[in-house]
XYZ file of C-alpha atoms in Angstrom:
699
model
C 78.145 -56.307 -34.294
C 75.606 -56.724 -32.006
C 76.176 -60.068 -30.152
C 80.061 -57.630 -30.479
C 77.922 -55.253 -28.184
C 76.401 -57.083 -26.044
C 79.511 -58.972 -24.903
C 81.689 -56.140 -24.131
C 78.549 -55.279 -21.045
C 78.365 -55.604 -18.134
C 76.003 -58.403 -16.109
C 75.147 -55.275 -14.371
C 74.643 -53.277 -17.443
C 72.783 -56.298 -19.167
C 70.194 -57.270 -16.565
C 68.993 -53.065 -16.143
C 68.446 -53.359 -19.574
C 66.623 -56.646 -19.528
C 64.269 -54.260 -16.917
C 64.000 -51.434 -18.775
C 62.554 -53.843 -21.945
C 60.511 -55.868 -19.317
C 59.180 -52.190 -18.306
C 58.508 -51.124 -22.013
C 55.980 -54.293 -22.993
C 54.189 -54.121 -19.570
C 53.150 -50.154 -19.892
C 52.215 -51.353 -23.535
C 49.527 -53.639 -22.001
C 48.504 -52.102 -19.116
C 47.441 -48.824 -20.828
C 44.631 -50.299 -22.726
C 43.801 -52.320 -19.621
C 43.263 -48.474 -17.968
C 42.129 -47.381 -20.564
C 39.301 -49.737 -20.223
C 39.189 -49.244 -16.501
C 38.490 -45.395 -16.506
C 36.101 -46.169 -19.421
C 34.293 -48.140 -16.689
C 34.495 -46.033 -14.220
C 33.335 -42.705 -16.368
C 30.156 -45.509 -17.404
C 29.562 -46.741 -14.344
C 29.430 -42.458 -12.909
C 27.151 -42.241 -15.235
C 25.008 -44.887 -15.069
C 24.730 -43.908 -11.259
C 23.531 -40.497 -12.585
C 21.534 -41.635 -14.837
C 17.641 -41.085 -13.015
C 19.206 -37.926 -11.822
C 19.195 -36.787 -14.973
C 16.859 -37.974 -16.659
C 14.313 -36.368 -14.149
C 16.730 -32.929 -14.184
C 17.595 -32.463 -17.645
C 13.954 -33.598 -19.409
C 12.019 -30.551 -17.209
C 14.540 -28.428 -18.146
C 12.195 -26.594 -21.264
C 15.562 -25.073 -23.048
C 19.155 -26.165 -24.025
C 20.126 -27.200 -20.860
C 23.718 -29.649 -20.409
C 24.953 -30.739 -17.522
C 29.218 -30.708 -17.048
C 31.970 -30.766 -14.995
C 34.967 -29.200 -15.235
C 36.496 -31.355 -17.913
C 33.344 -33.706 -18.935
C 29.432 -33.374 -20.931
C 27.850 -35.427 -18.091
C 24.848 -35.253 -20.044
C 22.218 -33.495 -21.966
C 17.674 -32.825 -22.333
C 16.670 -34.002 -25.961
C 16.350 -30.004 -26.564
C 20.536 -29.920 -26.821
C 21.024 -32.457 -29.303
C 18.359 -31.034 -31.544
C 20.692 -28.220 -30.491
C 24.017 -29.083 -31.952
C 22.295 -31.843 -34.536
C 22.690 -35.283 -32.605
C 21.029 -38.453 -32.603
C 17.901 -38.480 -29.593
C 20.559 -41.977 -29.126
C 23.930 -40.502 -28.734
C 25.300 -41.399 -25.796
C 27.202 -38.806 -22.781
C 29.752 -40.810 -23.766
C 30.560 -39.757 -27.334
C 29.956 -35.802 -26.499
C 33.724 -35.196 -25.632
C 35.064 -33.335 -28.997
C 31.102 -31.259 -28.078
C 32.192 -30.186 -24.858
C 36.152 -28.851 -26.378
C 34.026 -27.030 -28.402
C 33.045 -24.540 -25.665
C 33.603 -21.168 -25.958
C 36.714 -20.097 -24.057
C 34.441 -18.532 -21.870
C 32.331 -21.713 -20.777
C 35.729 -23.820 -19.993
C 37.347 -20.978 -17.714
C 35.286 -20.514 -15.231
C 33.595 -24.191 -15.265
C 37.212 -24.712 -14.351
C 37.486 -21.900 -11.368
C 34.133 -23.149 -10.313
C 30.968 -20.810 -11.120
C 30.063 -19.862 -7.397
C 26.659 -18.112 -8.526
C 25.427 -17.711 -11.216
C 26.403 -16.454 -14.548
C 24.684 -15.632 -17.826
C 27.539 -14.276 -20.960
C 26.846 -13.856 -24.103
C 28.222 -15.028 -27.256
C 27.040 -13.409 -29.753
C 30.427 -11.747 -31.240
C 33.187 -13.876 -32.924
C 31.152 -17.351 -32.457
C 30.082 -19.374 -35.824
C 27.714 -22.536 -36.084
C 25.675 -23.352 -33.254
C 26.787 -20.593 -31.023
C 26.654 -17.856 -32.130
C 24.300 -15.115 -31.074
C 23.721 -17.295 -28.340
C 23.198 -15.902 -23.852
C 24.940 -19.010 -22.051
C 22.571 -19.172 -18.164
C 25.066 -20.822 -16.324
C 23.809 -21.951 -13.207
C 26.081 -24.204 -10.233
C 23.504 -27.448 -9.276
C 26.164 -29.967 -6.943
C 29.218 -31.866 -6.661
C 30.306 -29.725 -8.356
C 27.591 -30.308 -11.630
C 26.752 -26.775 -13.711
C 24.026 -26.927 -16.064
C 23.991 -24.550 -18.274
C 21.245 -23.302 -20.593
C 21.770 -21.919 -24.168
C 19.322 -19.429 -24.970
C 18.726 -17.894 -28.497
C 19.536 -14.491 -28.039
C 17.408 -13.016 -31.070
C 15.111 -14.961 -29.348
C 15.006 -13.329 -26.001
C 14.720 -9.996 -27.837
C 11.926 -11.097 -29.581
C 10.661 -11.556 -25.827
C 7.044 -9.885 -25.406
C 7.146 -8.095 -22.459
C 10.494 -7.227 -23.704
C 9.441 -6.347 -26.851
C 6.655 -4.605 -24.802
C 8.543 -2.091 -22.838
C 11.323 -1.623 -25.496
C 7.960 0.018 -27.659
C 6.735 2.042 -24.752
C 9.828 3.124 -23.399
C 8.752 6.595 -24.921
C 5.470 6.708 -23.639
C 6.108 6.227 -20.105
C 5.945 9.794 -17.694
C 8.850 8.681 -14.850
C 12.528 8.015 -16.148
C 13.040 4.462 -17.477
C 15.748 2.920 -18.337
C 16.762 -1.596 -19.920
C 20.228 -2.773 -18.928
C 20.901 -6.896 -20.019
C 21.445 -8.638 -17.024
C 25.216 -7.426 -16.443
C 23.506 -4.178 -16.152
C 25.019 -2.603 -19.318
C 22.353 -0.310 -20.879
C 20.655 -1.207 -23.643
C 18.100 2.013 -24.104
C 16.962 4.516 -21.806
C 14.339 6.680 -23.028
C 13.500 10.543 -23.407
C 11.961 10.763 -19.601
C 15.391 9.828 -18.741
C 17.778 12.225 -20.414
C 15.396 15.073 -19.510
C 16.101 13.227 -15.206
C 20.266 12.564 -16.207
C 21.459 14.718 -18.424
C 22.318 11.124 -20.115
C 21.059 10.849 -23.729
C 21.139 7.129 -25.376
C 24.376 7.822 -26.956
C 26.081 8.808 -23.917
C 25.091 6.290 -21.773
C 24.501 2.485 -24.277
C 26.873 -0.109 -24.412
C 28.081 1.308 -20.233
C 27.778 0.293 -16.749
C 24.552 1.013 -15.150
C 27.334 1.982 -11.779
C 28.026 5.212 -13.709
C 25.423 6.769 -12.417
C 25.767 5.601 -9.436
C 26.531 7.618 -5.751
C 28.659 6.660 -3.044
C 25.841 6.980 -0.440
C 24.328 4.217 -1.885
C 26.653 1.301 -1.156
C 25.762 0.327 1.897
C 22.112 -0.253 0.179
C 22.590 -1.872 -2.936
C 22.948 -5.223 -1.240
C 19.881 -5.561 0.075
C 18.694 -4.281 -2.673
C 20.327 -7.290 -5.105
C 18.409 -9.331 -2.578
C 15.412 -8.603 -2.431
C 15.257 -8.323 -6.863
C 16.345 -11.524 -6.044
C 14.638 -12.560 -4.279
C 11.314 -10.977 -5.360
C 12.256 -9.598 -9.122
C 11.613 -6.012 -7.707
C 13.007 -3.229 -6.133
C 11.659 0.891 -4.619
C 13.817 2.755 -3.048
C 14.879 6.317 -2.484
C 18.177 6.962 -3.209
C 20.849 9.165 -4.424
C 22.157 9.080 -8.050
C 24.459 11.649 -10.201
C 23.656 13.943 -12.654
C 25.325 14.201 -15.782
C 27.355 17.518 -14.748
C 27.682 15.984 -11.666
C 25.184 17.090 -9.806
C 24.211 14.376 -7.332
C 20.224 13.798 -6.352
C 17.269 12.153 -4.605
C 15.853 9.396 -7.081
C 13.074 7.325 -6.357
C 13.819 4.209 -8.614
C 11.899 1.456 -9.462
C 14.021 -1.926 -11.019
C 12.587 -4.549 -12.137
C 13.248 -8.621 -13.561
C 11.985 -8.471 -17.214
C 11.856 -12.557 -17.586
C 11.523 -14.930 -20.573
C 8.710 -17.156 -20.680
C 10.502 -19.293 -19.009
C 10.762 -17.704 -16.609
C 14.930 -17.029 -16.671
C 16.453 -12.697 -16.533
C 16.624 -11.401 -19.540
C 17.119 -7.917 -18.511
C 16.032 -5.577 -15.964
C 13.967 -2.567 -15.695
C 14.610 0.983 -14.347
C 11.788 3.704 -13.865
C 13.121 7.008 -11.693
C 11.969 10.051 -10.606
C 13.724 13.752 -9.742
C 12.159 13.698 -5.581
C 14.510 16.737 -5.058
C 11.219 18.599 -8.155
C 9.031 17.250 -6.190
C 9.836 17.393 -2.676
C 12.367 20.018 -0.291
C 15.381 17.869 1.135
C 13.476 18.830 5.024
C 10.105 17.709 3.920
C 11.855 14.497 2.435
C 13.871 13.757 5.515
C 10.013 14.930 8.306
C 7.374 13.805 6.126
C 5.884 10.077 6.903
C 3.885 9.711 4.160
C 7.557 9.685 1.509
C 7.318 6.052 2.369
C 4.717 5.649 -0.443
C 6.136 7.663 -2.871
C 8.031 4.303 -4.648
C 4.534 2.218 -4.448
C 3.186 5.269 -5.547
C 5.399 6.107 -8.351
C 5.459 1.679 -9.837
C 2.093 1.709 -9.708
C 2.221 5.159 -12.303
C 4.663 2.985 -14.350
C 2.492 0.456 -14.587
C -1.031 1.891 -14.816
C 1.021 3.162 -18.444
C 2.717 -0.100 -19.096
C -1.518 -1.374 -18.905
C -3.036 1.260 -20.455
C 0.045 1.103 -24.000
C -0.613 -2.341 -23.636
C -4.060 -3.716 -23.464
C -6.185 -0.168 -23.594
C -7.590 -0.134 -20.725
C -7.420 -1.457 -16.702
C -9.279 -0.882 -14.051
C -8.610 0.940 -10.321
C -9.933 -0.573 -6.907
C -9.630 2.103 -4.266
C -10.137 0.114 -0.669
C -10.172 3.146 2.052
C -9.777 0.851 6.053
C -12.732 3.144 7.946
C -12.245 4.010 11.373
C -8.025 4.024 10.692
C -8.112 7.045 13.115
C -9.921 5.759 16.031
C -7.722 2.003 15.942
C -4.746 3.877 15.818
C -5.205 5.984 19.061
C -6.658 3.373 20.442
C -3.948 0.852 19.766
C -1.285 2.406 19.221
C 1.310 4.261 15.958
C 2.669 0.990 15.513
C -0.338 -1.750 15.325
C -2.192 0.665 13.364
C 0.387 0.063 10.466
C 1.218 -3.556 11.010
C -2.275 -3.586 10.328
C -2.677 -1.758 7.132
C 0.443 -3.807 5.880
C -1.127 -7.405 7.133
C -4.359 -5.987 5.044
C -2.220 -6.145 1.669
C -0.687 -9.195 2.579
C -4.309 -10.082 2.787
C -5.196 -8.311 -0.943
C -1.806 -9.615 -2.665
C -3.362 -12.757 -2.020
C -6.480 -11.943 -3.492
C -5.126 -11.161 -6.623
C -3.309 -12.392 -10.111
C 0.593 -12.060 -10.921
C -0.199 -9.530 -13.197
C -2.432 -7.034 -10.487
C 0.091 -4.152 -9.025
C -1.037 -3.313 -5.420
C -0.225 0.299 -3.274
C -0.572 1.900 -0.321
C -1.548 5.477 -1.685
C -2.966 6.716 2.023
C -2.285 6.389 5.522
C -6.074 4.236 4.985
C -5.861 3.784 1.715
C -5.277 0.732 -0.997
C -5.701 1.283 -4.522
C -4.914 -2.097 -6.772
C -4.408 -1.682 -10.185
C -5.887 -5.283 -12.712
C -6.631 -6.200 -15.858
C -10.107 -4.205 -17.066
C -11.965 -8.547 -16.989
C -15.822 -7.293 -16.198
C -15.587 -11.132 -14.330
C -11.846 -11.248 -13.025
C -12.998 -8.018 -10.935
C -15.532 -8.629 -9.232
C -14.318 -12.103 -8.352
C -10.899 -10.397 -7.161
C -14.033 -7.599 -5.228
C -15.923 -10.321 -3.313
C -12.527 -11.913 -2.772
C -10.850 -8.211 -0.659
C -14.426 -7.960 1.270
C -13.447 -11.662 2.318
C -10.350 -12.242 3.090
C -10.542 -8.662 5.550
C -13.784 -9.939 7.182
C -11.838 -11.900 9.565
C -10.001 -10.721 12.334
C -6.242 -9.568 12.496
C -4.353 -11.035 15.163
C -1.634 -8.103 15.901
C 1.233 -8.729 17.757
C -1.634 -10.219 20.350
C -4.310 -7.582 19.448
C -7.004 -8.756 17.005
C -8.514 -5.795 15.208
C -11.875 -6.408 13.380
C -11.870 -3.246 10.365
C -14.412 -2.786 8.118
C -13.574 -1.056 4.735
C -15.760 0.955 1.339
C -14.288 -0.265 -2.005
C -14.719 1.941 -5.138
C -14.101 1.267 -8.957
C -13.084 2.897 -11.915
C -11.796 2.389 -14.700
C -9.839 3.455 -17.596
C -9.738 5.708 -20.565
C -13.603 5.626 -19.376
C -13.069 7.242 -16.079
C -10.523 9.017 -17.207
C -6.844 8.991 -18.809
C -4.351 8.486 -15.901
C -3.775 7.199 -12.591
C -4.854 9.990 -11.251
C -7.564 10.713 -13.297
C -9.095 7.385 -12.636
C -7.791 6.515 -8.933
C -10.055 9.673 -8.034
C -13.099 9.075 -9.567
C -12.538 5.722 -8.119
C -12.016 7.894 -4.533
C -15.207 8.776 -5.260
C -17.129 6.591 -5.653
C -16.315 4.094 -2.537
C -16.911 8.281 -0.566
C -20.637 8.118 -2.439
C -21.244 5.160 -0.943
C -20.069 5.756 3.080
C -23.084 6.874 4.488
C -24.828 4.600 2.470
C -23.774 0.656 3.586
C -20.406 0.033 5.403
C -18.420 -2.282 3.491
C -20.448 -1.439 -0.139
C -18.722 -1.156 -3.652
C -19.519 2.153 -4.896
C -18.828 1.712 -9.099
C -17.558 4.973 -9.660
C -20.184 6.639 -12.638
C -20.999 10.146 -14.676
C -23.671 10.781 -12.110
C -20.778 10.683 -8.991
C -18.901 13.301 -11.199
C -22.520 15.885 -11.633
C -22.802 15.291 -8.106
C -19.153 16.594 -7.038
C -19.609 19.406 -8.858
C -23.225 20.290 -7.659
C -20.690 20.071 -3.845
C -17.977 21.887 -5.970
C -21.113 25.076 -5.551
C -22.134 24.194 -3.043
C -19.040 24.869 -1.654
C -18.645 28.292 -2.912
C -22.096 29.440 -1.078
C -21.157 27.881 2.091
C -18.205 30.476 1.573
C -20.272 33.143 0.463
C -23.273 31.702 3.684
C -19.790 32.011 6.892
C -18.791 36.141 4.950
C -22.211 37.368 4.339
C -24.308 36.182 7.827
C -25.751 33.133 5.678
C -26.061 31.242 8.687
C -28.055 31.360 11.784
C -28.166 28.621 15.058
C -31.570 27.553 16.551
C -31.998 25.562 19.768
C -33.585 22.557 20.462
C -34.549 22.568 24.384
C -33.484 19.328 26.515
C -36.117 18.846 29.756
C -35.561 17.157 33.046
C -37.331 14.123 34.634
C -40.343 16.934 35.654
C -40.475 17.644 31.882
C -38.735 21.302 32.836
C -36.229 23.070 30.041
C -32.903 22.366 32.290
C -30.444 23.190 28.744
C -30.370 24.131 25.017
C -28.293 22.598 22.093
C -27.352 25.288 19.766
C -28.341 23.473 15.703
C -26.445 24.734 12.047
C -29.292 26.172 10.385
C -28.478 27.456 6.355
C -31.283 29.325 4.733
C -29.714 30.400 0.911
C -31.715 32.577 -1.081
C -32.278 30.660 -4.024
C -31.880 27.180 -3.375
C -33.563 27.518 -0.115
C -33.676 25.462 3.174
C -30.496 23.476 3.224
C -30.147 20.180 5.080
C -27.091 20.225 7.451
C -26.453 17.085 6.737
C -26.098 18.220 3.330
C -23.249 20.838 4.059
C -20.880 19.873 6.882
C -19.863 16.787 5.675
C -19.222 19.112 3.211
C -17.731 21.320 5.202
C -15.304 19.316 7.043
C -14.071 17.566 3.889
C -12.721 20.994 2.674
C -11.995 22.389 6.004
C -14.487 25.464 6.078
C -15.632 23.356 9.488
C -12.593 25.869 11.450
C -14.465 28.604 10.179
C -17.994 27.368 10.658
C -16.771 25.972 14.003
C -14.853 29.667 14.928
C -19.064 31.265 13.761
C -21.179 29.111 15.946
C -19.308 29.203 20.104
C -18.708 33.127 19.031
C -22.578 33.810 17.798
C -23.789 30.856 20.795
C -21.963 33.783 22.975
C -23.742 36.637 21.251
C -26.556 34.857 21.527
C -26.281 34.315 25.453
C -25.284 37.252 26.340
C -28.027 39.324 24.516
C -30.281 37.246 27.128
C -28.609 38.726 29.775
C -29.012 41.706 28.955
C -32.773 41.322 28.320
C -33.049 40.323 31.765
C -34.172 36.665 30.640
C -33.371 33.796 32.298
C -30.629 32.244 30.904
C -29.583 28.030 29.926
C -26.794 26.700 29.512
C -25.785 25.922 26.288
C -23.962 22.376 25.014
C -21.874 23.627 21.574
C -20.579 21.198 18.835
C -17.438 21.065 18.974
C -16.054 19.406 15.332
C -12.744 16.898 14.689
C -11.043 20.306 13.064
C -11.392 22.280 16.831
C -9.830 19.409 18.670
C -7.346 19.019 16.771
C -7.026 22.671 17.826
C -4.835 23.947 20.581
C -5.797 27.012 20.940
C -9.602 26.472 21.586
C -9.393 26.846 25.419
C -8.440 30.163 24.247
C -10.853 31.172 22.034
C -13.711 29.748 23.247
C -12.602 31.954 26.654
C -12.622 34.945 24.454
C -15.919 34.498 23.465
C -17.131 34.174 26.228
C -15.669 37.316 27.799
C -16.544 39.393 24.605
C -20.535 38.655 26.324
C -20.165 38.338 29.582
C -20.624 34.757 30.188
C -19.948 32.486 33.300
C -17.746 29.492 31.858
C -20.912 27.336 33.305
C -23.179 28.295 30.758
C -21.459 26.823 27.782
C -21.222 22.628 27.559
C -19.023 21.331 24.962
C -19.535 18.972 23.024
C -17.370 16.236 21.498
C -19.200 12.705 19.419
C -17.512 9.049 20.489
C -15.342 8.753 17.336
C -13.976 12.240 16.922
C -13.560 12.026 20.770
C -11.278 8.472 19.798
C -10.064 10.054 16.436
C -8.341 12.410 18.217
C -7.092 10.763 21.196
C -4.088 12.546 22.291
C -5.047 16.687 21.545
C -8.804 15.936 22.615
C -8.006 14.520 26.031
C -6.187 17.629 26.772
C -8.046 20.145 25.593
C -10.810 18.822 26.418
C -8.666 18.982 30.385
C -8.033 22.152 29.766
C -11.398 23.150 29.442
C -12.832 21.483 32.308
C -10.685 22.921 34.643
C -11.296 26.467 32.890
C -15.682 25.579 34.405
C -15.952 24.060 30.918
C -19.828 21.336 30.994
C -18.011 18.143 28.592
C -20.284 16.505 27.100
C -19.083 12.960 24.332
C -22.812 12.577 22.415
C -23.592 9.505 20.030
C -21.716 7.898 22.616
C -22.356 3.673 22.031
C -22.156 4.688 17.527
C -17.225 3.743 18.096
C -14.889 1.569 19.629
C -14.742 3.248 23.291
C -15.682 2.117 26.476
C -17.466 3.273 28.863
C -14.519 2.056 31.700
C -12.154 3.994 28.594
C -14.045 6.973 27.993
C -14.278 7.647 32.006
C -10.299 9.662 32.101
C -11.491 12.022 29.655
C -13.526 14.954 32.070
C -16.712 14.661 30.669
C -19.904 14.946 32.820
C -22.444 13.848 30.073
C -22.832 11.233 28.432
C -25.474 11.357 25.656
C -27.298 8.038 24.053
C -26.866 7.734 20.584
C -30.689 8.306 19.065
C -29.733 4.876 17.065
C -30.813 2.418 20.189
C -33.908 4.703 21.349
C -35.013 3.546 18.155
C -34.740 0.457 18.860
C -37.201 1.283 21.176
C -40.917 -0.530 20.943
C -39.598 -3.418 18.174
C -37.676 -6.433 18.980
C -34.486 -5.596 18.797
C -32.479 -6.439 21.663
C -32.099 -3.570 24.399
C -29.802 -4.594 26.787
C -27.178 -2.641 25.069
C -29.291 0.890 25.762
C -29.776 -0.514 29.592
C -26.304 -1.534 30.416
C -25.210 1.985 28.378
C -27.414 3.870 31.194
C -26.423 1.395 34.620
C -22.753 1.868 33.292
C -23.396 5.766 33.324
C -24.875 5.818 36.787
C -22.293 4.423 38.429
C -19.521 6.009 37.199
C -22.151 8.578 38.043
C -22.451 10.803 34.086
C -25.574 12.653 33.503
C -27.828 10.821 31.186
C -28.993 12.466 27.467
C -31.490 10.962 25.161
C -31.763 12.438 22.502
C -34.646 11.683 18.927
C -37.301 10.841 21.460
C -40.461 10.719 18.978
C -42.444 8.414 21.894
C -44.758 8.467 23.957
C -43.350 4.395 24.367
C -39.738 5.847 24.147
C -39.693 8.756 26.724
C -41.007 6.029 29.547
C -39.284 3.757 28.923
C -36.451 6.152 29.086
C -37.702 7.662 32.413
C -38.097 3.917 33.888
C -34.639 3.343 34.097
C -33.484 6.536 34.983
C -31.925 8.703 32.138
C -32.058 12.651 34.116
C -32.801 14.149 30.970
C -34.605 14.269 27.580
C -34.435 15.312 23.961
C -35.940 14.862 20.700
C -39.028 16.424 18.504
C -41.865 14.102 20.840
C -41.048 17.150 23.728
C -40.490 20.227 21.244
C -38.843 20.502 17.828
C -35.558 23.377 17.508
C -36.484 26.721 18.087
C -35.626 30.152 16.696
C -33.919 32.856 19.598
C -37.414 35.069 19.684
C -39.471 31.502 19.442
C -37.337 30.077 22.390
C -37.591 33.561 24.553
C -41.216 33.896 24.129
C -42.793 29.805 25.242
C -43.052 28.860 28.688
C -41.536 25.258 28.484
C -43.272 23.969 31.810
C -45.292 20.933 29.703
C -48.360 19.131 31.684
């Protein structure tokens, strides 16, 4: 039959069948060869990347695969243990492993991961892939690193566990999410602020709480978190009942021991309960709120985890002078640079926050050895001058240290203790480090008592003025300076060095300054009515008074009340106060000078200014600081004092040398051409009665 069929086919048909048979035979021969070629290429690729794989994969501390969209190129030793494979297993034999990877992973590989992606395999999987969190990271050339972590291991991560256990101890609202921003847990403060309970929000995406007003900041917010691991700021969010409110929010990454992000912690406060919207819009200090709030959170976490903490407060000295001299922009940049330098000296576990215009707080562990090393480093880094926009600025700082729980139960108490400590050193030594002690608290209580008594003294005639004569080159009385005194009925005389700084700190200096002006004018009026020859009286103005735009009117009113001419008063301003109140001070002093009052710059030589710089102020008198006078007759270099005197002459300023106590000092100043002299050598401060009776012509 076969022969019969063949005889029936035409020759062309027979040729066609022969070709098909030949093609089939050729295909059967080529398939194995093609497979061998492909396998060889695969082996070549594997050989090509073997060194790369060894370095790349073996540096991964967790089970890690290197994949393309259709194959596993390699895995590290941890991954082989994870899949129960022999250490000698070859990559080309991993095809079965690849095909058994989860569908979510296959889908992502085919589409090509453009960014890191994290997803959980906790449900619907068995075997080694059950309860796994997968981290997928683009590598290069369409390769991807696949890291496999046990979810249960992540949940046992120490920082996550500590935060979760202590979440209800935080005084702020707190929420924990997974890496896909689904809420895992919230604390009771979160419920109070937002109205959402655990049952309402757990399992839902955190974006349910967001306001549309925040769309513009989300991108930059997450970029910052990706770059630094934390973001803080104020934004609008929505409460359960639909009310929008201004919220301070800090988002922090929670990482495991391998440095991989496993969760996010958000801490939040309702700013609308603390600040009015108007004040938030206009207050320059609102930008400090986020870091301060986060400092509170970090303090509570540290106390809950370790039971103790230390707070360092650094106060930049003469900050107002720097701001007024160089401008607000340079002053703000200076603080930023100071924080940057201090941060470089700190460990990763420390937390820094600017808590005022010129104050920085550092939260750290309570190890005395570490804190001592850190304090030394801080002093070193701020000692080097700062270069800001081409301007070199040198600073000094006072540093206070306090501990919790010894010196306070919360951040506010401990920070106040550290601040109290640094304030105690301000009159002792520049750059000193002060540790809080119970004695400081006792002194603080005493200050409160002194403050109450001082308030009473202002209203009950407990204050008085004495007058120290100022002489000319012929030792004749030329003017007097009014000096404040306070004698308490029980405590006796209280030094001005004790109560004036307290008055400045509490603001009582305003009332005291007003009293001094009126009392000096009243006494001049009394002498004038008695027909006694009067001399100009110098009155000291405080920084508070120099910020009062009504000051000129107040002084003119007092003069009018007691029938005085304006040239009978000399208004003294210290150099440091003048530099701190640069803008308002210049305007007010110009107004007073135009009205006929003489202006004197007191304690010159102790600030940042120069005589040429001060020449723009309407001063006619310069009082040299007593520290330069004390150097006369010692081994100290007199060139600075000589330069001050010479420049004052060149600027046609009248010179008063104060604090003269020896004949050598007087002779030196007379020889240098000073016009006026003041000090105990010539006369102590006198009561009004003694002054009007005594003759001041000296031999």
